[in-house]
JSON list of C-alpha atoms in Angstrom, two decimals:
[
{"chain": "A", "resi": 17, "resn": "UNK", "atom": "CA", "xyz": [-7.34, -30.82, 15.55]},
{"chain": "A", "resi": 18, "resn": "UNK", "atom": "CA", "xyz": [-5.69, -28.52, 12.54]},
{"chain": "A", "resi": 19, "resn": "UNK", "atom": "CA", "xyz": [-4.20, -30.17, 9.58]},
{"chain": "A", "resi": 20, "resn": "UNK", "atom": "CA", "xyz": [-2.98, -28.62, 6.50]},
{"chain": "A", "resi": 21, "resn": "UNK", "atom": "CA", "xyz": [-2.66, -31.39, 3.25]},
{"chain": "A", "resi": 22, "resn": "UNK", "atom": "CA", "xyz": [-1.57, -30.98, -0.56]},
{"chain": "A", "resi": 23, "resn": "UNK", "atom": "CA", "xyz": [-2.16, -33.08, -3.30]},
{"chain": "A", "resi": 24, "resn": "UNK", "atom": "CA", "xyz": [-0.30, -31.92, -7.28]},
{"chain": "A", "resi": 25, "resn": "UNK", "atom": "CA", "xyz": [-1.20, -33.81, -10.05]},
{"chain": "A", "resi": 26, "resn": "UNK", "atom": "CA", "xyz": [0.66, -33.52, -13.01]},
{"chain": "A", "resi": 27, "resn": "UNK", "atom": "CA", "xyz": [0.49, -34.85, -16.59]},
{"chain": "A", "resi": 28, "resn": "UNK", "atom": "CA", "xyz": [2.83, -34.09, -19.20]},
{"chain": "A", "resi": 29, "resn": "UNK", "atom": "CA", "xyz": [2.73, -35.63, -22.92]},
{"chain": "A", "resi": 30, "resn": "UNK", "atom": "CA", "xyz": [5.08, -34.00, -25.72]},
{"chain": "A", "resi": 31, "resn": "UNK", "atom": "CA", "xyz": [5.70, -30.34, -25.78]},
{"chain": "A", "resi": 32, "resn": "UNK", "atom": "CA", "xyz": [2.51, -29.84, -23.16]},
{"chain": "A", "resi": 33, "resn": "UNK", "atom": "CA", "xyz": [1.85, -30.32, -19.37]},
{"chain": "A", "resi": 34, "resn": "UNK", "atom": "CA", "xyz": [-1.15, -28.91, -17.06]},
{"chain": "A", "resi": 35, "resn": "UNK", "atom": "CA", "xyz": [-1.68, -29.49, -13.42]},
{"chain": "A", "resi": 36, "resn": "UNK", "atom": "CA", "xyz": [-3.87, -29.00, -10.43]},
{"chain": "A", "resi": 37, "resn": "UNK", "atom": "CA", "xyz": [-3.21, -28.88, -6.73]},
{"chain": "A", "resi": 38, "resn": "UNK", "atom": "CA", "xyz": [-5.99, -29.77, -4.52]},
{"chain": "A", "resi": 39, "resn": "UNK", "atom": "CA", "xyz": [-5.12, -27.91, -0.82]},
{"chain": "A", "resi": 40, "resn": "UNK", "atom": "CA", "xyz": [-7.11, -28.08, 2.48]},
{"chain": "A", "resi": 41, "resn": "UNK", "atom": "CA", "xyz": [-7.18, -26.61, 5.76]},
{"chain": "A", "resi": 42, "resn": "UNK", "atom": "CA", "xyz": [-9.55, -27.71, 8.21]},
{"chain": "A", "resi": 43, "resn": "UNK", "atom": "CA", "xyz": [-8.31, -25.88, 10.88]},
{"chain": "A", "resi": 44, "resn": "UNK", "atom": "CA", "xyz": [-5.63, -24.76, 9.31]},
{"chain": "A", "resi": 45, "resn": "UNK", "atom": "CA", "xyz": [-2.31, -25.17, 11.77]},
{"chain": "A", "resi": 46, "resn": "UNK", "atom": "CA", "xyz": [-1.92, -22.65, 14.04]},
{"chain": "A", "resi": 47, "resn": "UNK", "atom": "CA", "xyz": [0.32, -19.41, 12.24]},
{"chain": "A", "resi": 48, "resn": "UNK", "atom": "CA", "xyz": [-0.91, -19.41, 9.34]},
{"chain": "A", "resi": 49, "resn": "UNK", "atom": "CA", "xyz": [-2.56, -16.69, 7.81]},
{"chain": "A", "resi": 50, "resn": "UNK", "atom": "CA", "xyz": [-6.66, -16.39, 8.67]},
{"chain": "A", "resi": 51, "resn": "UNK", "atom": "CA", "xyz": [-7.91, -16.58, 5.13]},
{"chain": "A", "resi": 52, "resn": "UNK", "atom": "CA", "xyz": [-6.79, -20.45, 4.82]},
{"chain": "A", "resi": 53, "resn": "UNK", "atom": "CA", "xyz": [-9.94, -22.10, 5.23]},
{"chain": "A", "resi": 54, "resn": "UNK", "atom": "CA", "xyz": [-11.84, -24.78, 4.07]},
{"chain": "A", "resi": 55, "resn": "UNK", "atom": "CA", "xyz": [-10.43, -27.47, 1.02]},
{"chain": "A", "resi": 56, "resn": "UNK", "atom": "CA", "xyz": [-10.44, -26.31, -2.79]},
{"chain": "A", "resi": 57, "resn": "UNK", "atom": "CA", "xyz": [-7.88, -26.60, -6.42]},
{"chain": "A", "resi": 58, "resn": "UNK", "atom": "CA", "xyz": [-5.45, -23.84, -5.45]},
{"chain": "A", "resi": 59, "resn": "UNK", "atom": "CA", "xyz": [-2.96, -23.78, -8.02]},
{"chain": "A", "resi": 60, "resn": "UNK", "atom": "CA", "xyz": [-3.97, -25.84, -11.40]},
{"chain": "A", "resi": 61, "resn": "UNK", "atom": "CA", "xyz": [-2.58, -24.44, -14.94]},
{"chain": "A", "resi": 62, "resn": "UNK", "atom": "CA", "xyz": [-1.91, -25.73, -19.14]},
{"chain": "A", "resi": 63, "resn": "UNK", "atom": "CA", "xyz": [1.44, -24.56, -20.46]},
{"chain": "A", "resi": 64, "resn": "UNK", "atom": "CA", "xyz": [2.19, -25.64, -23.77]},
{"chain": "A", "resi": 65, "resn": "UNK", "atom": "CA", "xyz": [6.63, -25.40, -25.32]},
{"chain": "A", "resi": 66, "resn": "UNK", "atom": "CA", "xyz": [7.84, -25.78, -28.67]},
{"chain": "A", "resi": 67, "resn": "UNK", "atom": "CA", "xyz": [10.82, -24.43, -29.73]},
{"chain": "A", "resi": 68, "resn": "UNK", "atom": "CA", "xyz": [11.28, -21.08, -28.17]},
{"chain": "A", "resi": 69, "resn": "UNK", "atom": "CA", "xyz": [8.00, -20.06, -27.18]},
{"chain": "A", "resi": 70, "resn": "UNK", "atom": "CA", "xyz": [6.39, -20.87, -24.63]},
{"chain": "A", "resi": 71, "resn": "UNK", "atom": "CA", "xyz": [2.39, -20.17, -23.40]},
{"chain": "A", "resi": 72, "resn": "UNK", "atom": "CA", "xyz": [1.23, -20.76, -20.09]},
{"chain": "A", "resi": 73, "resn": "UNK", "atom": "CA", "xyz": [-2.39, -20.39, -19.34]},
{"chain": "A", "resi": 74, "resn": "UNK", "atom": "CA", "xyz": [-3.58, -20.71, -15.86]},
{"chain": "A", "resi": 75, "resn": "UNK", "atom": "CA", "xyz": [-1.75, -20.64, -12.44]},
{"chain": "A", "resi": 76, "resn": "UNK", "atom": "CA", "xyz": [2.43, -19.67, -12.13]},
{"chain": "A", "resi": 77, "resn": "UNK", "atom": "CA", "xyz": [4.91, -18.18, -10.60]},
{"chain": "A", "resi": 78, "resn": "UNK", "atom": "CA", "xyz": [7.25, -15.57, -12.20]},
{"chain": "A", "resi": 79, "resn": "UNK", "atom": "CA", "xyz": [10.32, -13.43, -11.42]},
{"chain": "A", "resi": 80, "resn": "UNK", "atom": "CA", "xyz": [11.59, -10.71, -13.33]},
{"chain": "A", "resi": 81, "resn": "UNK", "atom": "CA", "xyz": [15.36, -9.81, -12.75]},
{"chain": "A", "resi": 82, "resn": "UNK", "atom": "CA", "xyz": [16.35, -10.29, -9.12]},
{"chain": "A", "resi": 83, "resn": "UNK", "atom": "CA", "xyz": [12.70, -10.06, -8.18]},
{"chain": "A", "resi": 84, "resn": "UNK", "atom": "CA", "xyz": [12.94, -6.48, -7.04]},
{"chain": "A", "resi": 85, "resn": "UNK", "atom": "CA", "xyz": [9.82, -5.19, -9.49]},
{"chain": "A", "resi": 86, "resn": "UNK", "atom": "CA", "xyz": [8.07, -8.68, -9.51]},
{"chain": "A", "resi": 87, "resn": "UNK", "atom": "CA", "xyz": [7.81, -11.90, -7.98]},
{"chain": "A", "resi": 88, "resn": "UNK", "atom": "CA", "xyz": [5.48, -13.86, -6.99]},
{"chain": "A", "resi": 89, "resn": "UNK", "atom": "CA", "xyz": [6.46, -17.64, -5.10]},
{"chain": "A", "resi": 90, "resn": "UNK", "atom": "CA", "xyz": [5.46, -19.77, -2.56]},
{"chain": "A", "resi": 91, "resn": "UNK", "atom": "CA", "xyz": [6.76, -20.46, 1.03]},
{"chain": "A", "resi": 92, "resn": "UNK", "atom": "CA", "xyz": [4.71, -23.27, 2.05]},
{"chain": "A", "resi": 93, "resn": "UNK", "atom": "CA", "xyz": [6.31, -23.60, 5.56]},
{"chain": "A", "resi": 94, "resn": "UNK", "atom": "CA", "xyz": [4.75, -20.04, 6.33]},
{"chain": "A", "resi": 95, "resn": "UNK", "atom": "CA", "xyz": [0.92, -19.76, 4.50]},
{"chain": "A", "resi": 96, "resn": "UNK", "atom": "CA", "xyz": [2.44, -17.70, 1.25]},
{"chain": "A", "resi": 97, "resn": "UNK", "atom": "CA", "xyz": [1.44, -17.60, -2.16]},
{"chain": "A", "resi": 98, "resn": "UNK", "atom": "CA", "xyz": [0.89, -15.37, -4.10]},
{"chain": "A", "resi": 99, "resn": "UNK", "atom": "CA", "xyz": [0.78, -16.83, -7.61]},
{"chain": "A", "resi": 100, "resn": "UNK", "atom": "CA", "xyz": [-1.14, -15.08, -10.72]},
{"chain": "A", "resi": 101, "resn": "UNK", "atom": "CA", "xyz": [-3.61, -16.66, -12.43]},
{"chain": "A", "resi": 102, "resn": "UNK", "atom": "CA", "xyz": [-4.08, -15.39, -15.68]},
{"chain": "A", "resi": 103, "resn": "UNK", "atom": "CA", "xyz": [-1.35, -15.46, -19.25]},
{"chain": "A", "resi": 104, "resn": "UNK", "atom": "CA", "xyz": [2.56, -16.05, -19.22]},
{"chain": "A", "resi": 105, "resn": "UNK", "atom": "CA", "xyz": [3.96, -15.59, -22.86]},
{"chain": "A", "resi": 106, "resn": "UNK", "atom": "CA", "xyz": [8.29, -16.65, -22.61]},
{"chain": "A", "resi": 107, "resn": "UNK", "atom": "CA", "xyz": [10.00, -16.10, -25.97]},
{"chain": "A", "resi": 108, "resn": "UNK", "atom": "CA", "xyz": [13.99, -16.65, -26.80]},
{"chain": "A", "resi": 109, "resn": "UNK", "atom": "CA", "xyz": [14.62, -15.25, -30.24]},
{"chain": "A", "resi": 110, "resn": "UNK", "atom": "CA", "xyz": [18.43, -15.66, -30.10]},
{"chain": "A", "resi": 111, "resn": "UNK", "atom": "CA", "xyz": [20.63, -17.45, -27.39]},
{"chain": "A", "resi": 112, "resn": "UNK", "atom": "CA", "xyz": [20.93, -15.11, -24.67]},
{"chain": "A", "resi": 113, "resn": "UNK", "atom": "CA", "xyz": [18.23, -13.13, -25.22]},
{"chain": "A", "resi": 114, "resn": "UNK", "atom": "CA", "xyz": [15.17, -14.24, -22.82]},
{"chain": "A", "resi": 115, "resn": "UNK", "atom": "CA", "xyz": [11.70, -11.85, -22.95]},
{"chain": "A", "resi": 116, "resn": "UNK", "atom": "CA", "xyz": [8.70, -12.62, -21.20]},
{"chain": "A", "resi": 117, "resn": "UNK", "atom": "CA", "xyz": [5.11, -11.19, -20.31]},
{"chain": "A", "resi": 118, "resn": "UNK", "atom": "CA", "xyz": [2.61, -11.80, -17.86]},
{"chain": "A", "resi": 119, "resn": "UNK", "atom": "CA", "xyz": [-0.74, -10.63, -17.17]},
{"chain": "A", "resi": 120, "resn": "UNK", "atom": "CA", "xyz": [-3.52, -11.69, -14.66]},
{"chain": "A", "resi": 121, "resn": "UNK", "atom": "CA", "xyz": [-4.22, -10.97, -10.26]},
{"chain": "A", "resi": 122, "resn": "UNK", "atom": "CA", "xyz": [-2.41, -12.64, -7.82]},
{"chain": "A", "resi": 123, "resn": "UNK", "atom": "CA", "xyz": [-3.72, -15.29, -5.39]},
{"chain": "A", "resi": 124, "resn": "UNK", "atom": "CA", "xyz": [-5.04, -14.45, -2.19]},
{"chain": "A", "resi": 125, "resn": "UNK", "atom": "CA", "xyz": [-5.41, -17.16, -0.39]},
{"chain": "A", "resi": 126, "resn": "UNK", "atom": "CA", "xyz": [-9.16, -19.17, -2.40]},
{"chain": "A", "resi": 127, "resn": "UNK", "atom": "CA", "xyz": [-9.72, -15.86, -4.23]},
{"chain": "A", "resi": 128, "resn": "UNK", "atom": "CA", "xyz": [-8.39, -13.38, -6.36]},
{"chain": "A", "resi": 129, "resn": "UNK", "atom": "CA", "xyz": [-6.34, -9.82, -5.58]},
{"chain": "A", "resi": 130, "resn": "UNK", "atom": "CA", "xyz": [-8.05, -6.90, -6.57]},
{"chain": "A", "resi": 131, "resn": "UNK", "atom": "CA", "xyz": [-6.18, -5.67, -9.43]},
{"chain": "A", "resi": 132, "resn": "UNK", "atom": "CA", "xyz": [-4.57, -7.23, -12.89]},
{"chain": "A", "resi": 133, "resn": "UNK", "atom": "CA", "xyz": [-0.89, -7.73, -12.91]},
{"chain": "A", "resi": 134, "resn": "UNK", "atom": "CA", "xyz": [0.29, -6.55, -16.47]},
{"chain": "A", "resi": 135, "resn": "UNK", "atom": "CA", "xyz": [4.23, -6.65, -17.26]},
{"chain": "A", "resi": 136, "resn": "UNK", "atom": "CA", "xyz": [7.01, -7.46, -19.65]},
{"chain": "A", "resi": 137, "resn": "UNK", "atom": "CA", "xyz": [10.73, -8.08, -19.21]},
{"chain": "A", "resi": 138, "resn": "UNK", "atom": "CA", "xyz": [13.69, -8.67, -21.29]},
{"chain": "A", "resi": 139, "resn": "UNK", "atom": "CA", "xyz": [17.04, -10.18, -20.46]},
{"chain": "A", "resi": 140, "resn": "UNK", "atom": "CA", "xyz": [20.21, -10.58, -22.37]},
{"chain": "A", "resi": 141, "resn": "UNK", "atom": "CA", "xyz": [22.83, -12.96, -20.86]},
{"chain": "A", "resi": 142, "resn": "UNK", "atom": "CA", "xyz": [26.04, -11.36, -22.69]},
{"chain": "A", "resi": 143, "resn": "UNK", "atom": "CA", "xyz": [27.71, -14.58, -21.36]},
{"chain": "A", "resi": 144, "resn": "UNK", "atom": "CA", "xyz": [25.19, -16.71, -23.78]},
{"chain": "A", "resi": 145, "resn": "UNK", "atom": "CA", "xyz": [25.15, -13.89, -26.15]},
{"chain": "A", "resi": 146, "resn": "UNK", "atom": "CA", "xyz": [29.17, -13.87, -27.37]},
{"chain": "A", "resi": 147, "resn": "UNK", "atom": "CA", "xyz": [28.92, -17.32, -27.50]},
{"chain": "A", "resi": 148, "resn": "UNK", "atom": "CA", "xyz": [26.26, -17.87, -30.48]},
{"chain": "A", "resi": 149, "resn": "UNK", "atom": "CA", "xyz": [27.60, -14.45, -33.12]}
]
């Protein structure tokens, strides 16, 4: 018998949000990577957002620009999940200006990969910026 299952538990109150995802792979479905075995908490996070600043500790997904440089995402049907485990800071000093920084390790099944990922991204959206001037 093969089974994959998960449950998301999220809590939000005001500017604070937190959550966990409990995952179970008792025996993983055919075609899933061999590393998915057993059960456990595969994703947990806490986020606080105020005005133009957002801080996240724990697991998160992120993409810089179109995703060519950095992209962390989940594709559950393929068994692909490379979420970050670390810290993320998002800052929006003006309308049309977006800054992000990430620091952490990427998920490798129920463990973490060996490398540390650090990155800074800045975006300027001219259409939004011109409206705010």
